[in-house]
Amino acid sequence: MPLARLALLLTLLVLGGCRDRHEWHQKTTVTVETPAGERSGAAVVGVVAWFGQLPASGNEVEYRITGEATVVEVAPGRYLFALLGGSQERFYAAARDRFRGMPRKDWLREIPRQAVPVELTGGSIPLLVTFDDVADPKTVRRVDPADLAATFGPGFALKSVTLEVTREPVTEGRVEATLGWLEKVGRVRGTLIPDPPRLSTDLSDPPIQLLAPSAFSTELYK
């Protein structure tokens, strides 16, 4: 192996060994007001964060997320999903006041110690989606958290989305039990909606048109 390449490898190994590692489980609970009363669902994901910039990627923090989206059956056969995207820094976004003035290295250390749940509002709310036909991935559609009635009808409203650090195990199987086709679709194509436009300028709603099965579960192929 050339000396320059060996030196780079050794540098990466040293820096990787010196990186701070933080790990926690966080639980997202979604509660919906419906004409039949409140309906709620919750899911726990595992988060591992490594702090320390690597020359190869330039990233200050790298994350690994394990788990699945939160699913709520808001009416018989009608489901609301709070997706995984952005899970890794959602706690910081929601509890920014608690960590104000702290460097990222310090607030990453503090997250596993948080004992008080936080409410997700505005941009910290996960992407919410549903399916006009839960058996057909192509019918996926965005749900406006401020106007669930536009999707589900009168009497439906998002009451709360909360996030908390927990010792509960990572949730498994609920999403796949609801979307029985999820793994199969993921093995055939990268997006729920087939053949999205190739040019970003041709996309009318990129988060939906490019939505991948991995946004629902990280555990499909394990």
Short mmCIF file of C-alpha atoms in Angstrom, two decimals:
data_model
loop_
_atom_site.label_atom_id
_atom_site.label_comp_id
_atom_site.label_asym_id
_atom_site.label_seq_id
_atom_site.Cartn_x
_atom_site.Cartn_y
_atom_site.Cartn_z
CA MET A 1 0.00 0.00 0.00
CA PRO A 2 1.43 3.45 -0.93
CA LEU A 3 2.70 5.40 2.09
CA ALA A 4 0.36 8.36 1.46
CA ARG A 5 -2.66 6.09 1.37
CA LEU A 6 -1.50 4.25 4.49
CA ALA A 7 -1.02 7.56 6.31
CA LEU A 8 -4.54 8.68 5.38
CA LEU A 9 -6.00 5.38 6.59
CA LEU A 10 -4.17 5.64 9.91
CA THR A 11 -5.36 9.22 10.31
CA LEU A 12 -8.96 8.19 9.73
CA LEU A 13 -8.66 5.35 12.20
CA VAL A 14 -7.18 7.61 14.86
CA LEU A 15 -9.79 10.29 14.35
CA GLY A 16 -12.57 7.71 14.26
CA GLY A 17 -11.37 6.28 17.55
CA CYS A 18 -11.34 9.73 19.12
CA ARG A 19 -14.85 10.62 18.08
CA ASP A 20 -17.47 11.04 20.78
CA ARG A 21 -20.26 8.49 20.58
CA HIS A 22 -23.74 9.25 21.93
CA GLU A 23 -26.69 6.89 21.88
CA TRP A 24 -30.34 7.15 22.90
CA HIS A 25 -33.86 5.94 22.11
CA GLN A 26 -36.52 8.53 21.33
CA LYS A 27 -40.26 8.01 21.17
CA THR A 28 -42.55 9.94 18.86
CA THR A 29 -46.23 9.99 19.83
CA VAL A 30 -48.88 11.36 17.47
CA THR A 31 -52.37 12.11 18.78
CA VAL A 32 -55.26 12.94 16.45
CA GLU A 33 -58.72 14.25 17.22
CA THR A 34 -61.35 12.31 15.26
CA PRO A 35 -65.16 12.28 15.21
CA ALA A 36 -64.91 9.04 17.21
CA GLY A 37 -62.53 10.47 19.81
CA GLU A 38 -58.76 10.67 20.14
CA ARG A 39 -56.55 8.20 18.31
CA SER A 40 -52.83 7.94 18.94
CA GLY A 41 -49.82 5.95 17.90
CA ALA A 42 -46.19 5.87 19.00
CA ALA A 43 -42.89 4.51 17.76
CA VAL A 44 -39.44 4.30 19.30
CA VAL A 45 -36.31 4.73 17.19
CA GLY A 46 -32.69 4.28 18.16
CA VAL A 47 -30.24 7.09 17.45
CA VAL A 48 -26.44 6.80 17.49
CA ALA A 49 -24.42 9.98 16.92
CA TRP A 50 -20.68 10.30 16.40
CA PHE A 51 -19.20 13.75 16.93
CA GLY A 52 -15.88 14.71 15.38
CA GLN A 53 -15.14 15.87 11.87
CA LEU A 54 -13.70 13.34 9.45
CA PRO A 55 -11.56 14.54 6.55
CA ALA A 56 -13.16 12.04 4.18
CA SER A 57 -16.72 13.35 4.57
CA GLY A 58 -16.31 16.76 6.15
CA ASN A 59 -19.24 15.96 8.43
CA GLU A 60 -19.08 17.16 12.01
CA VAL A 61 -21.70 14.66 13.14
CA GLU A 62 -22.73 11.36 11.64
CA TYR A 63 -25.91 9.53 12.66
CA ARG A 64 -27.37 6.08 12.45
CA ILE A 65 -31.14 5.71 12.87
CA THR A 66 -32.82 2.39 13.61
CA GLY A 67 -36.56 1.87 13.66
CA GLU A 68 -39.76 2.79 11.90
CA ALA A 69 -42.24 5.59 11.36
CA THR A 70 -45.11 6.33 13.72
CA VAL A 71 -48.47 5.09 12.47
CA VAL A 72 -51.94 6.06 13.69
CA GLU A 73 -55.15 4.42 12.49
CA VAL A 74 -57.28 7.55 12.51
CA ALA A 75 -60.36 5.72 11.19
CA PRO A 76 -61.01 2.12 10.12
CA GLY A 77 -58.61 1.47 7.24
CA ARG A 78 -57.28 5.08 7.20
CA TYR A 79 -53.77 5.69 8.45
CA LEU A 80 -51.54 8.64 9.23
CA PHE A 81 -47.76 8.15 9.15
CA ALA A 82 -45.15 10.41 10.76
CA LEU A 83 -42.01 9.59 8.78
CA LEU A 84 -38.42 9.09 9.87
CA GLY A 85 -36.73 11.85 7.87
CA GLY A 86 -34.95 14.32 10.16
CA SER A 87 -35.32 12.11 13.25
CA GLN A 88 -31.65 12.49 14.14
CA GLU A 89 -31.81 16.18 15.10
CA ARG A 90 -35.51 16.52 15.83
CA PHE A 91 -34.99 16.54 19.58
CA TYR A 92 -32.57 19.43 19.33
CA ALA A 93 -34.92 21.34 17.03
CA ALA A 94 -37.81 20.95 19.46
CA ALA A 95 -35.84 21.62 22.64
CA ARG A 96 -33.55 24.33 21.33
CA ASP A 97 -34.17 26.58 24.32
CA ARG A 98 -32.78 23.93 26.66
CA PHE A 99 -29.55 23.78 24.70
CA ARG A 100 -29.20 27.47 23.84
CA GLY A 101 -25.57 28.55 23.80
CA MET A 102 -24.24 24.97 23.95
CA PRO A 103 -21.85 23.73 21.28
CA ARG A 104 -23.16 20.74 19.39
CA LYS A 105 -20.67 18.48 21.14
CA ASP A 106 -22.26 19.35 24.49
CA TRP A 107 -25.94 19.14 23.55
CA LEU A 108 -25.42 15.75 21.94
CA ARG A 109 -24.16 14.60 25.33
CA GLU A 110 -27.20 16.11 27.04
CA ILE A 111 -29.93 14.57 24.87
CA PRO A 112 -29.76 11.05 26.41
CA ARG A 113 -30.23 12.66 29.84
CA GLN A 114 -33.45 14.49 28.98
CA ALA A 115 -36.33 13.39 31.19
CA VAL A 116 -39.03 15.81 30.04
CA PRO A 117 -40.89 15.25 26.73
CA VAL A 118 -41.01 18.07 24.19
CA GLU A 119 -43.81 19.00 21.83
CA LEU A 120 -42.99 19.15 18.15
CA THR A 121 -44.41 22.16 16.36
CA GLY A 122 -43.93 23.92 13.04
CA GLY A 123 -40.91 22.72 11.11
CA SER A 124 -39.95 20.16 13.75
CA ILE A 125 -43.07 18.07 12.99
CA PRO A 126 -42.15 15.04 10.85
CA LEU A 127 -43.43 14.78 7.30
CA LEU A 128 -46.97 13.41 7.57
CA VAL A 129 -48.41 11.21 4.83
CA THR A 130 -51.33 8.90 4.17
CA PHE A 131 -52.55 6.66 1.34
CA ASP A 132 -55.84 7.05 -0.48
CA ASP A 133 -55.62 3.26 -0.86
CA VAL A 134 -53.38 1.68 1.78
CA ALA A 135 -52.81 -1.26 -0.56
CA ASP A 136 -51.41 0.98 -3.33
CA PRO A 137 -48.08 2.78 -2.75
CA LYS A 138 -48.75 5.11 -5.67
CA THR A 139 -51.60 6.74 -3.76
CA VAL A 140 -49.32 8.26 -1.12
CA ARG A 141 -50.08 11.88 -0.37
CA ARG A 142 -48.88 14.61 1.94
CA VAL A 143 -50.96 15.57 4.97
CA ASP A 144 -50.96 19.16 6.20
CA PRO A 145 -50.46 19.04 10.00
CA ALA A 146 -52.48 22.24 10.31
CA ASP A 147 -55.42 20.86 8.29
CA LEU A 148 -56.03 17.13 8.67
CA ALA A 149 -59.66 17.75 7.77
CA ALA A 150 -58.60 18.53 4.20
CA THR A 151 -57.40 14.93 3.92
CA PHE A 152 -59.57 12.90 6.29
CA GLY A 153 -62.72 15.00 6.51
CA PRO A 154 -64.53 17.15 9.08
CA GLY A 155 -63.72 16.46 12.73
CA PHE A 156 -60.12 15.38 12.16
CA ALA A 157 -57.30 17.50 13.61
CA LEU A 158 -53.77 16.98 14.81
CA LYS A 159 -53.82 17.40 18.58
CA SER A 160 -50.14 16.88 19.36
CA VAL A 161 -46.83 15.37 18.33
CA THR A 162 -44.49 14.73 21.25
CA LEU A 163 -40.95 13.45 21.48
CA GLU A 164 -39.24 11.96 24.51
CA VAL A 165 -36.10 10.08 25.40
CA THR A 166 -37.01 6.60 26.58
CA ARG A 167 -35.59 3.26 27.61
CA GLU A 168 -38.28 1.41 25.69
CA PRO A 169 -37.05 -0.92 22.92
CA VAL A 170 -37.06 0.12 19.29
CA THR A 171 -40.46 -0.46 17.69
CA GLU A 172 -40.64 -3.21 15.08
CA GLY A 173 -43.20 -4.52 12.64
CA ARG A 174 -46.09 -2.09 12.97
CA VAL A 175 -45.46 -0.27 9.71
CA GLU A 176 -44.82 -3.45 7.75
CA ALA A 177 -47.99 -4.98 9.18
CA THR A 178 -49.92 -2.01 7.79
CA LEU A 179 -48.05 -1.69 4.50
CA GLY A 180 -47.56 -5.30 3.51
CA TRP A 181 -46.09 -4.30 0.16
CA LEU A 182 -43.32 -2.06 1.56
CA GLU A 183 -40.38 -4.46 1.37
CA LYS A 184 -41.37 -5.77 -2.06
CA VAL A 185 -41.65 -2.29 -3.53
CA GLY A 186 -38.29 -1.35 -2.04
CA ARG A 187 -36.64 -4.25 -3.81
CA VAL A 188 -38.11 -3.21 -7.17
CA ARG A 189 -37.61 0.56 -7.13
CA GLY A 190 -36.26 3.36 -4.99
CA THR A 191 -39.46 5.37 -4.66
CA LEU A 192 -43.07 4.59 -3.79
CA ILE A 193 -44.29 6.42 -6.88
CA PRO A 194 -42.69 4.79 -9.93
CA ASP A 195 -40.65 6.69 -12.49
CA PRO A 196 -40.40 10.15 -10.91
CA PRO A 197 -39.02 12.91 -13.16
CA ARG A 198 -35.25 12.69 -13.50
CA LEU A 199 -34.68 16.43 -13.40
CA SER A 200 -35.25 18.20 -10.11
CA THR A 201 -36.78 21.11 -12.00
CA ASP A 202 -39.55 18.79 -13.20
CA LEU A 203 -40.54 17.69 -9.69
CA SER A 204 -43.68 19.34 -8.38
CA ASP A 205 -43.45 17.86 -4.87
CA PRO A 206 -40.01 16.27 -4.33
CA PRO A 207 -40.56 14.94 -0.77
CA ILE A 208 -43.53 12.90 -2.03
CA GLN A 209 -42.37 12.04 -5.53
CA LEU A 210 -38.99 10.87 -4.23
CA LEU A 211 -40.34 9.25 -1.07
CA ALA A 212 -38.53 5.97 -0.42
CA PRO A 213 -39.54 2.89 1.60
CA SER A 214 -36.66 3.68 3.98
CA ALA A 215 -38.61 6.73 5.19
CA PHE A 216 -41.04 4.25 6.75
CA SER A 217 -38.58 1.69 8.16
CA THR A 218 -34.83 1.13 8.34
CA GLU A 219 -35.32 -2.58 9.00
CA LEU A 220 -36.89 -3.82 5.77
CA TYR A 221 -33.98 -5.96 4.58
CA LYS A 222 -32.44 -7.23 7.82
#
